[in-house]
């Protein structure tokens, strides 16, 4: 199965809008204010970063209606990743490493962070969630090597937006990953993500306070959180899902598990070398500081006497 490259769809959809394969729309004033507080130093050079990614990656969108279900026996979406496996230090800084992040799994100080930009209406996102992600969690998250940080990137209209905000709302009660699993189960996305449906999924995921869930779902906080993630993705030049960053290395599409394993192993090796170099630098600086302090004592060793010695 393959898909033709798709134009960038609308990043936000109102209750009556339909996803259009058109240029990125102008974000709302509220979204702009939220985004301006989060971009920081990384997005000071956002134009350069986006240009690098757009020049080296070809993302392929898979529309929900063109891939009703994806099974492990079917090929992943046609994608093109950086043939040199390029790592962009600017992008590595996008790992939030927030210990209180409800939409992340793994140690905040893990040497490798995989950032995933995904949509619950995306068939290939579901393929990754079912076929690849559990193995990565078992192999790398459980041993402290990997941290996975989810970013909501709803690009397929109203249902995508509702599911994204529902996932965030479930996360406020520490049930994000359970909701994630329920929403990506086979056959679920074909039923849509109306408010009634996401409430049923929240109940299935073990969300205890469904009244609070409903309030969080409709809250300005959920809108801001989803807008923040989406703007981050668009700022990278991503136009489809799933898209990934592994310690600053872009990876696009539902790649085979081996592609993720290779990228994680490479990132782990780089992180280990970086930590070793940092330790060596600190030791050198410590030794140099000790020598400087000794020299500044003002103490000198007296010269040996040349008079009055014994016969």
mmCIF file of C-alpha atoms in Angstrom:
data_model
loop_
_atom_site.group_PDB
_atom_site.id
_atom_site.type_symbol
_atom_site.label_atom_id
_atom_site.label_comp_id
_atom_site.label_asym_id
_atom_site.label_seq_id
_atom_site.Cartn_x
_atom_site.Cartn_y
_atom_site.Cartn_z
ATOM 1 C CA UNK A 1 0.000 0.000 0.000
ATOM 2 C CA UNK A 2 1.326 3.412 -0.836
ATOM 3 C CA UNK A 3 0.031 6.925 -0.709
ATOM 4 C CA UNK A 4 0.693 9.983 -2.814
ATOM 5 C CA UNK A 5 2.301 12.932 -1.013
ATOM 6 C CA UNK A 6 -0.455 15.066 0.438
ATOM 7 C CA UNK A 7 -0.649 18.787 0.837
ATOM 8 C CA UNK A 8 -0.465 20.073 4.393
ATOM 9 C CA UNK A 9 -4.010 19.878 5.849
ATOM 10 C CA UNK A 10 -5.520 22.392 8.231
ATOM 11 C CA UNK A 11 -3.850 22.307 11.620
ATOM 12 C CA UNK A 12 -7.076 23.176 13.448
ATOM 13 C CA UNK A 13 -10.693 22.442 12.582
ATOM 14 C CA UNK A 14 -13.830 23.986 13.953
ATOM 15 C CA UNK A 15 -16.916 21.946 14.712
ATOM 16 C CA UNK A 16 -18.259 22.532 11.203
ATOM 17 C CA UNK A 17 -15.067 22.516 9.130
ATOM 18 C CA UNK A 18 -13.723 19.727 6.984
ATOM 19 C CA UNK A 19 -10.011 18.870 6.580
ATOM 20 C CA UNK A 20 -8.718 20.433 3.389
ATOM 21 C CA UNK A 21 -5.486 19.393 1.617
ATOM 22 C CA UNK A 22 -4.395 23.018 1.374
ATOM 23 C CA UNK A 23 -1.754 25.346 2.659
ATOM 24 C CA UNK A 24 -1.399 25.812 6.411
ATOM 25 C CA UNK A 25 -4.115 28.186 7.613
ATOM 26 C CA UNK A 26 -3.438 31.215 9.729
ATOM 27 C CA UNK A 27 -3.605 30.103 13.387
ATOM 28 C CA UNK A 28 -6.054 31.730 15.758
ATOM 29 C CA UNK A 29 -4.961 34.550 18.050
ATOM 30 C CA UNK A 30 -5.244 32.231 21.058
ATOM 31 C CA UNK A 31 -3.046 29.624 19.400
ATOM 32 C CA UNK A 32 -0.492 32.281 18.449
ATOM 33 C CA UNK A 33 -0.296 33.512 22.042
ATOM 34 C CA UNK A 34 0.139 29.985 23.355
ATOM 35 C CA UNK A 35 2.786 29.186 20.772
ATOM 36 C CA UNK A 36 4.779 32.344 21.401
ATOM 37 C CA UNK A 37 5.331 31.293 25.001
ATOM 38 C CA UNK A 38 6.686 27.863 24.095
ATOM 39 C CA UNK A 39 8.988 28.246 21.152
ATOM 40 C CA UNK A 40 11.997 29.709 22.977
ATOM 41 C CA UNK A 41 15.508 29.483 21.652
ATOM 42 C CA UNK A 42 14.855 26.422 19.494
ATOM 43 C CA UNK A 43 12.381 28.221 17.279
ATOM 44 C CA UNK A 44 14.486 31.359 17.090
ATOM 45 C CA UNK A 45 16.073 29.536 14.191
ATOM 46 C CA UNK A 46 12.831 27.771 13.243
ATOM 47 C CA UNK A 47 12.950 28.845 9.618
ATOM 48 C CA UNK A 48 16.381 27.290 9.190
ATOM 49 C CA UNK A 49 15.375 24.071 10.925
ATOM 50 C CA UNK A 50 12.195 23.734 8.886
ATOM 51 C CA UNK A 51 14.118 24.348 5.682
ATOM 52 C CA UNK A 52 16.585 21.604 6.569
ATOM 53 C CA UNK A 53 13.796 19.119 7.226
ATOM 54 C CA UNK A 54 11.743 20.056 4.190
ATOM 55 C CA UNK A 55 14.830 19.708 2.036
ATOM 56 C CA UNK A 56 15.805 16.296 3.370
ATOM 57 C CA UNK A 57 12.516 14.562 4.176
ATOM 58 C CA UNK A 58 9.481 13.679 2.114
ATOM 59 C CA UNK A 59 6.569 12.958 4.411
ATOM 60 C CA UNK A 60 3.646 10.970 3.021
ATOM 61 C CA UNK A 61 0.158 11.395 4.422
ATOM 62 C CA UNK A 62 -2.214 8.453 4.683
ATOM 63 C CA UNK A 63 -5.821 9.591 4.780
ATOM 64 C CA UNK A 64 -8.147 7.707 7.121
ATOM 65 C CA UNK A 65 -10.555 6.813 4.329
ATOM 66 C CA UNK A 66 -7.742 5.455 2.149
ATOM 67 C CA UNK A 67 -6.432 3.054 4.814
ATOM 68 C CA UNK A 68 -9.378 1.680 6.793
ATOM 69 C CA UNK A 69 -7.119 -0.807 8.515
ATOM 70 C CA UNK A 70 -3.426 -1.573 8.331
ATOM 71 C CA UNK A 71 -2.215 -5.010 9.294
ATOM 72 C CA UNK A 72 1.266 -6.196 10.123
ATOM 73 C CA UNK A 73 1.439 -7.960 6.768
ATOM 74 C CA UNK A 74 0.952 -4.768 4.788
ATOM 75 C CA UNK A 75 3.788 -2.415 3.893
ATOM 76 C CA UNK A 76 4.201 0.886 5.679
ATOM 77 C CA UNK A 77 3.456 4.185 4.035
ATOM 78 C CA UNK A 78 5.944 5.263 1.396
ATOM 79 C CA UNK A 79 8.378 7.566 3.142
ATOM 80 C CA UNK A 80 11.766 9.087 2.557
ATOM 81 C CA UNK A 81 14.042 9.661 5.509
ATOM 82 C CA UNK A 82 17.396 11.389 5.597
ATOM 83 C CA UNK A 83 19.715 8.886 3.824
ATOM 84 C CA UNK A 84 22.629 10.094 5.943
ATOM 85 C CA UNK A 85 20.671 9.540 9.137
ATOM 86 C CA UNK A 86 21.305 13.204 9.973
ATOM 87 C CA UNK A 87 20.990 14.334 13.559
ATOM 88 C CA UNK A 88 19.981 17.965 14.121
ATOM 89 C CA UNK A 89 21.047 19.286 17.558
ATOM 90 C CA UNK A 90 18.330 21.951 17.429
ATOM 91 C CA UNK A 91 15.682 19.258 17.181
ATOM 92 C CA UNK A 92 17.122 17.250 20.061
ATOM 93 C CA UNK A 93 16.196 20.188 22.302
ATOM 94 C CA UNK A 94 12.506 19.586 21.549
ATOM 95 C CA UNK A 95 12.510 16.690 24.014
ATOM 96 C CA UNK A 96 10.706 18.254 26.983
ATOM 97 C CA UNK A 97 11.935 15.769 29.599
ATOM 98 C CA UNK A 98 9.214 16.916 31.994
ATOM 99 C CA UNK A 99 8.811 14.389 34.791
ATOM 100 C CA UNK A 100 5.180 15.513 35.182
ATOM 101 C CA UNK A 101 4.310 15.043 31.501
ATOM 102 C CA UNK A 102 1.138 12.926 31.474
ATOM 103 C CA UNK A 103 1.621 12.026 27.801
ATOM 104 C CA UNK A 104 5.072 10.485 28.164
ATOM 105 C CA UNK A 105 6.478 7.166 29.304
ATOM 106 C CA UNK A 106 10.000 6.445 30.507
ATOM 107 C CA UNK A 107 12.570 8.169 32.694
ATOM 108 C CA UNK A 108 12.867 11.924 32.221
ATOM 109 C CA UNK A 109 16.669 11.530 32.175
ATOM 110 C CA UNK A 110 16.714 8.610 29.722
ATOM 111 C CA UNK A 111 19.614 8.908 27.249
ATOM 112 C CA UNK A 112 17.279 8.578 24.255
ATOM 113 C CA UNK A 113 13.980 10.405 23.686
ATOM 114 C CA UNK A 114 11.583 9.470 20.899
ATOM 115 C CA UNK A 115 9.093 12.250 20.157
ATOM 116 C CA UNK A 116 6.033 11.037 18.253
ATOM 117 C CA UNK A 117 3.681 13.355 16.322
ATOM 118 C CA UNK A 118 0.507 11.386 15.640
ATOM 119 C CA UNK A 119 -3.237 11.452 14.939
ATOM 120 C CA UNK A 120 -5.786 8.945 16.278
ATOM 121 C CA UNK A 121 -7.488 8.884 12.857
ATOM 122 C CA UNK A 122 -4.252 7.830 11.133
ATOM 123 C CA UNK A 123 -4.122 4.165 10.097
ATOM 124 C CA UNK A 124 -0.322 3.986 10.075
ATOM 125 C CA UNK A 125 -0.161 5.598 13.507
ATOM 126 C CA UNK A 126 -2.337 2.728 14.674
ATOM 127 C CA UNK A 127 -0.009 0.248 13.010
ATOM 128 C CA UNK A 128 2.955 1.708 14.893
ATOM 129 C CA UNK A 129 1.000 1.736 18.166
ATOM 130 C CA UNK A 130 -0.021 -1.903 17.827
ATOM 131 C CA UNK A 131 2.932 -3.534 16.062
ATOM 132 C CA UNK A 132 6.067 -1.599 17.001
ATOM 133 C CA UNK A 133 5.669 0.618 20.053
ATOM 134 C CA UNK A 134 4.990 -2.197 22.588
ATOM 135 C CA UNK A 135 8.239 -3.923 21.604
ATOM 136 C CA UNK A 136 10.200 -0.678 21.936
ATOM 137 C CA UNK A 137 8.711 -0.096 25.388
ATOM 138 C CA UNK A 138 9.579 -3.601 26.532
ATOM 139 C CA UNK A 139 13.110 -3.490 25.120
ATOM 140 C CA UNK A 140 14.183 0.087 25.777
ATOM 141 C CA UNK A 141 11.768 1.970 28.054
ATOM 142 C CA UNK A 142 11.685 -0.708 30.728
ATOM 143 C CA UNK A 143 15.502 -0.747 31.020
ATOM 144 C CA UNK A 144 15.772 3.053 31.237
ATOM 145 C CA UNK A 145 17.262 3.648 27.787
ATOM 146 C CA UNK A 146 14.263 5.229 26.063
ATOM 147 C CA UNK A 147 11.601 7.804 26.841
ATOM 148 C CA UNK A 148 8.619 8.260 24.501
ATOM 149 C CA UNK A 149 6.931 11.649 24.405
ATOM 150 C CA UNK A 150 3.592 11.923 22.601
ATOM 151 C CA UNK A 151 2.580 15.016 20.664
ATOM 152 C CA UNK A 152 -1.009 15.421 19.471
ATOM 153 C CA UNK A 153 -0.970 16.257 15.754
ATOM 154 C CA UNK A 154 -4.632 16.085 14.636
ATOM 155 C CA UNK A 155 -4.664 16.739 10.890
ATOM 156 C CA UNK A 156 -7.835 14.937 9.777
ATOM 157 C CA UNK A 157 -10.541 17.281 10.983
ATOM 158 C CA UNK A 158 -13.098 17.449 13.776
ATOM 159 C CA UNK A 159 -12.849 13.828 14.940
ATOM 160 C CA UNK A 160 -9.056 14.091 15.112
ATOM 161 C CA UNK A 161 -9.349 17.208 17.251
ATOM 162 C CA UNK A 162 -11.879 15.579 19.574
ATOM 163 C CA UNK A 163 -9.741 12.464 19.993
ATOM 164 C CA UNK A 164 -6.611 14.535 20.668
ATOM 165 C CA UNK A 165 -8.320 16.615 23.342
ATOM 166 C CA UNK A 166 -9.888 13.486 24.831
ATOM 167 C CA UNK A 167 -6.467 11.838 25.056
ATOM 168 C CA UNK A 168 -5.134 14.895 26.871
ATOM 169 C CA UNK A 169 -8.161 14.863 29.211
ATOM 170 C CA UNK A 170 -7.595 11.172 29.999
ATOM 171 C CA UNK A 171 -3.982 12.009 30.720
ATOM 172 C CA UNK A 172 -5.024 14.457 33.422
ATOM 173 C CA UNK A 173 -6.275 11.409 35.321
ATOM 174 C CA UNK A 174 -3.158 9.375 34.483
ATOM 175 C CA UNK A 175 -4.933 7.231 31.887
ATOM 176 C CA UNK A 176 -3.441 8.583 28.672
ATOM 177 C CA UNK A 177 -1.682 5.394 27.608
ATOM 178 C CA UNK A 178 -4.757 3.301 28.384
ATOM 179 C CA UNK A 179 -6.850 5.674 26.255
ATOM 180 C CA UNK A 180 -4.148 5.534 23.567
ATOM 181 C CA UNK A 181 -4.406 1.745 23.457
ATOM 182 C CA UNK A 182 -8.192 1.774 23.337
ATOM 183 C CA UNK A 183 -8.333 4.409 20.587
ATOM 184 C CA UNK A 184 -5.804 2.560 18.420
ATOM 185 C CA UNK A 185 -7.447 -0.856 18.752
ATOM 186 C CA UNK A 186 -8.435 -2.360 15.400
ATOM 187 C CA UNK A 187 -11.742 -1.134 14.054
ATOM 188 C CA UNK A 188 -12.081 1.763 16.502
ATOM 189 C CA UNK A 189 -11.257 4.718 14.267
ATOM 190 C CA UNK A 190 -13.837 3.584 11.699
ATOM 191 C CA UNK A 191 -16.535 4.262 14.313
ATOM 192 C CA UNK A 192 -15.403 7.871 14.612
ATOM 193 C CA UNK A 193 -14.477 9.970 17.631
ATOM 194 C CA UNK A 194 -17.615 11.840 18.617
ATOM 195 C CA UNK A 195 -17.877 13.030 22.207
ATOM 196 C CA UNK A 196 -19.988 10.013 23.073
ATOM 197 C CA UNK A 197 -17.430 7.694 21.525
ATOM 198 C CA UNK A 198 -14.401 9.218 23.277
ATOM 199 C CA UNK A 199 -16.306 9.132 26.558
ATOM 200 C CA UNK A 200 -16.913 5.422 26.021
ATOM 201 C CA UNK A 201 -13.218 4.963 25.273
ATOM 202 C CA UNK A 202 -12.323 6.901 28.420
ATOM 203 C CA UNK A 203 -14.558 4.591 30.437
ATOM 204 C CA UNK A 204 -12.856 1.584 28.802
ATOM 205 C CA UNK A 205 -9.457 3.113 29.613
ATOM 206 C CA UNK A 206 -10.343 3.296 33.301
ATOM 207 C CA UNK A 207 -10.872 7.045 33.631
ATOM 208 C CA UNK A 208 -12.601 7.301 36.997
ATOM 209 C CA UNK A 209 -14.197 10.751 36.957
ATOM 210 C CA UNK A 210 -16.034 11.040 33.654
ATOM 211 C CA UNK A 211 -17.551 14.369 34.688
ATOM 212 C CA UNK A 212 -14.072 15.829 35.113
ATOM 213 C CA UNK A 213 -13.050 14.167 31.864
ATOM 214 C CA UNK A 214 -15.909 15.932 30.027
ATOM 215 C CA UNK A 215 -14.919 19.301 31.498
ATOM 216 C CA UNK A 216 -11.260 18.805 30.611
ATOM 217 C CA UNK A 217 -12.223 17.704 27.101
ATOM 218 C CA UNK A 218 -14.022 21.004 26.457
ATOM 219 C CA UNK A 219 -11.573 23.181 28.365
ATOM 220 C CA UNK A 220 -9.358 25.965 27.052
ATOM 221 C CA UNK A 221 -6.439 24.067 28.590
ATOM 222 C CA UNK A 222 -6.962 21.075 26.287
ATOM 223 C CA UNK A 223 -7.253 23.392 23.295
ATOM 224 C CA UNK A 224 -3.976 25.108 24.200
ATOM 225 C CA UNK A 225 -2.171 21.820 24.811
ATOM 226 C CA UNK A 226 -3.181 20.369 21.437
ATOM 227 C CA UNK A 227 -2.384 23.641 19.645
ATOM 228 C CA UNK A 228 1.072 23.709 21.245
ATOM 229 C CA UNK A 229 1.880 20.199 19.989
ATOM 230 C CA UNK A 230 0.472 20.853 16.516
ATOM 231 C CA UNK A 231 2.342 24.124 16.070
ATOM 232 C CA UNK A 232 5.546 22.382 17.097
ATOM 233 C CA UNK A 233 5.005 19.746 14.409
ATOM 234 C CA UNK A 234 4.189 22.304 11.710
ATOM 235 C CA UNK A 235 7.250 24.285 12.767
ATOM 236 C CA UNK A 236 9.369 21.247 11.893
ATOM 237 C CA UNK A 237 7.865 21.024 8.432
ATOM 238 C CA UNK A 238 5.887 17.856 9.229
ATOM 239 C CA UNK A 239 2.784 17.486 7.060
ATOM 240 C CA UNK A 240 1.653 13.944 7.851
ATOM 241 C CA UNK A 241 1.510 11.333 10.557
ATOM 242 C CA UNK A 242 3.214 9.536 12.106
ATOM 243 C CA UNK A 243 6.409 11.594 12.262
ATOM 244 C CA UNK A 244 9.184 11.047 14.796
ATOM 245 C CA UNK A 245 12.305 12.575 16.275
ATOM 246 C CA UNK A 246 14.844 10.282 17.955
ATOM 247 C CA UNK A 247 17.389 12.460 19.762
ATOM 248 C CA UNK A 248 17.133 14.990 16.958
ATOM 249 C CA UNK A 249 17.067 12.491 14.095
ATOM 250 C CA UNK A 250 13.892 12.687 11.949
ATOM 251 C CA UNK A 251 12.099 9.482 11.015
ATOM 252 C CA UNK A 252 8.850 9.463 9.038
ATOM 253 C CA UNK A 253 6.111 6.890 8.609
ATOM 254 C CA UNK A 254 5.289 3.518 10.146
ATOM 255 C CA UNK A 255 8.772 2.158 9.557
ATOM 256 C CA UNK A 256 9.655 -1.454 10.415
ATOM 257 C CA UNK A 257 10.725 -2.090 13.999
ATOM 258 C CA UNK A 258 14.302 -2.562 12.777
ATOM 259 C CA UNK A 259 14.463 1.071 11.608
ATOM 260 C CA UNK A 260 13.507 2.334 15.070
ATOM 261 C CA UNK A 261 15.878 -0.109 16.769
ATOM 262 C CA UNK A 262 18.785 1.050 14.610
ATOM 263 C CA UNK A 263 18.009 4.722 15.295
ATOM 264 C CA UNK A 264 17.660 4.132 19.037
ATOM 265 C CA UNK A 265 20.893 2.142 19.232
ATOM 266 C CA UNK A 266 22.731 4.876 17.323
ATOM 267 C CA UNK A 267 21.264 7.551 19.597
ATOM 268 C CA UNK A 268 22.236 5.543 22.670
ATOM 269 C CA UNK A 269 25.829 5.244 21.434
ATOM 270 C CA UNK A 270 25.984 8.974 20.695
ATOM 271 C CA UNK A 271 24.507 9.846 24.081
ATOM 272 C CA UNK A 272 27.005 7.593 25.863
ATOM 273 C CA UNK A 273 29.933 9.182 24.018
ATOM 274 C CA UNK A 274 28.580 12.658 24.758
ATOM 275 C CA UNK A 275 28.214 11.871 28.469
ATOM 276 C CA UNK A 276 31.741 10.441 28.585
ATOM 277 C CA UNK A 277 33.170 13.538 26.910
ATOM 278 C CA UNK A 278 31.237 15.765 29.309
ATOM 279 C CA UNK A 279 32.599 13.867 32.314
ATOM 280 C CA UNK A 280 36.144 14.128 30.982
ATOM 281 C CA UNK A 281 35.718 17.869 30.439
ATOM 282 C CA UNK A 282 34.459 18.322 34.008
ATOM 283 C CA UNK A 283 37.396 16.354 35.389
ATOM 284 C CA UNK A 284 39.835 18.477 33.389
ATOM 285 C CA UNK A 285 38.166 21.676 34.550
ATOM 286 C CA UNK A 286 38.259 20.442 38.149
ATOM 287 C CA UNK A 287 41.969 19.650 37.937
ATOM 288 C CA UNK A 288 42.687 23.012 36.351
ATOM 289 C CA UNK A 289 40.666 24.818 39.032
ATOM 290 C CA UNK A 290 42.560 22.954 41.757
ATOM 291 C CA UNK A 291 45.895 23.950 40.254
ATOM 292 C CA UNK A 292 44.804 27.587 39.988
ATOM 293 C CA UNK A 293 43.695 27.632 43.630
ATOM 294 C CA UNK A 294 47.033 26.158 44.708
ATOM 295 C CA UNK A 295 48.955 28.780 42.741
ATOM 296 C CA UNK A 296 46.892 31.582 44.262
ATOM 297 C CA UNK A 297 47.650 30.577 47.861
ATOM 298 C CA UNK A 298 50.631 32.886 47.915
ATOM 299 C CA UNK A 299 52.706 30.108 49.391
ATOM 300 C CA UNK A 300 56.148 29.411 47.920
ATOM 301 C CA UNK A 301 58.713 26.828 48.710
ATOM 302 C CA UNK A 302 61.777 28.506 50.305
ATOM 303 C CA UNK A 303 65.023 28.195 48.397
ATOM 304 C CA UNK A 304 67.701 25.985 50.029
ATOM 305 C CA UNK A 305 70.234 27.853 52.245
ATOM 306 C CA UNK A 306 73.744 28.391 50.854
ATOM 307 C CA UNK A 307 75.393 29.496 54.110
ATOM 308 C CA UNK A 308 76.258 28.100 57.509
ATOM 309 C CA UNK A 309 76.227 24.484 56.586
ATOM 310 C CA UNK A 310 77.980 21.856 58.639
ATOM 311 C CA UNK A 311 81.693 21.330 57.864
#
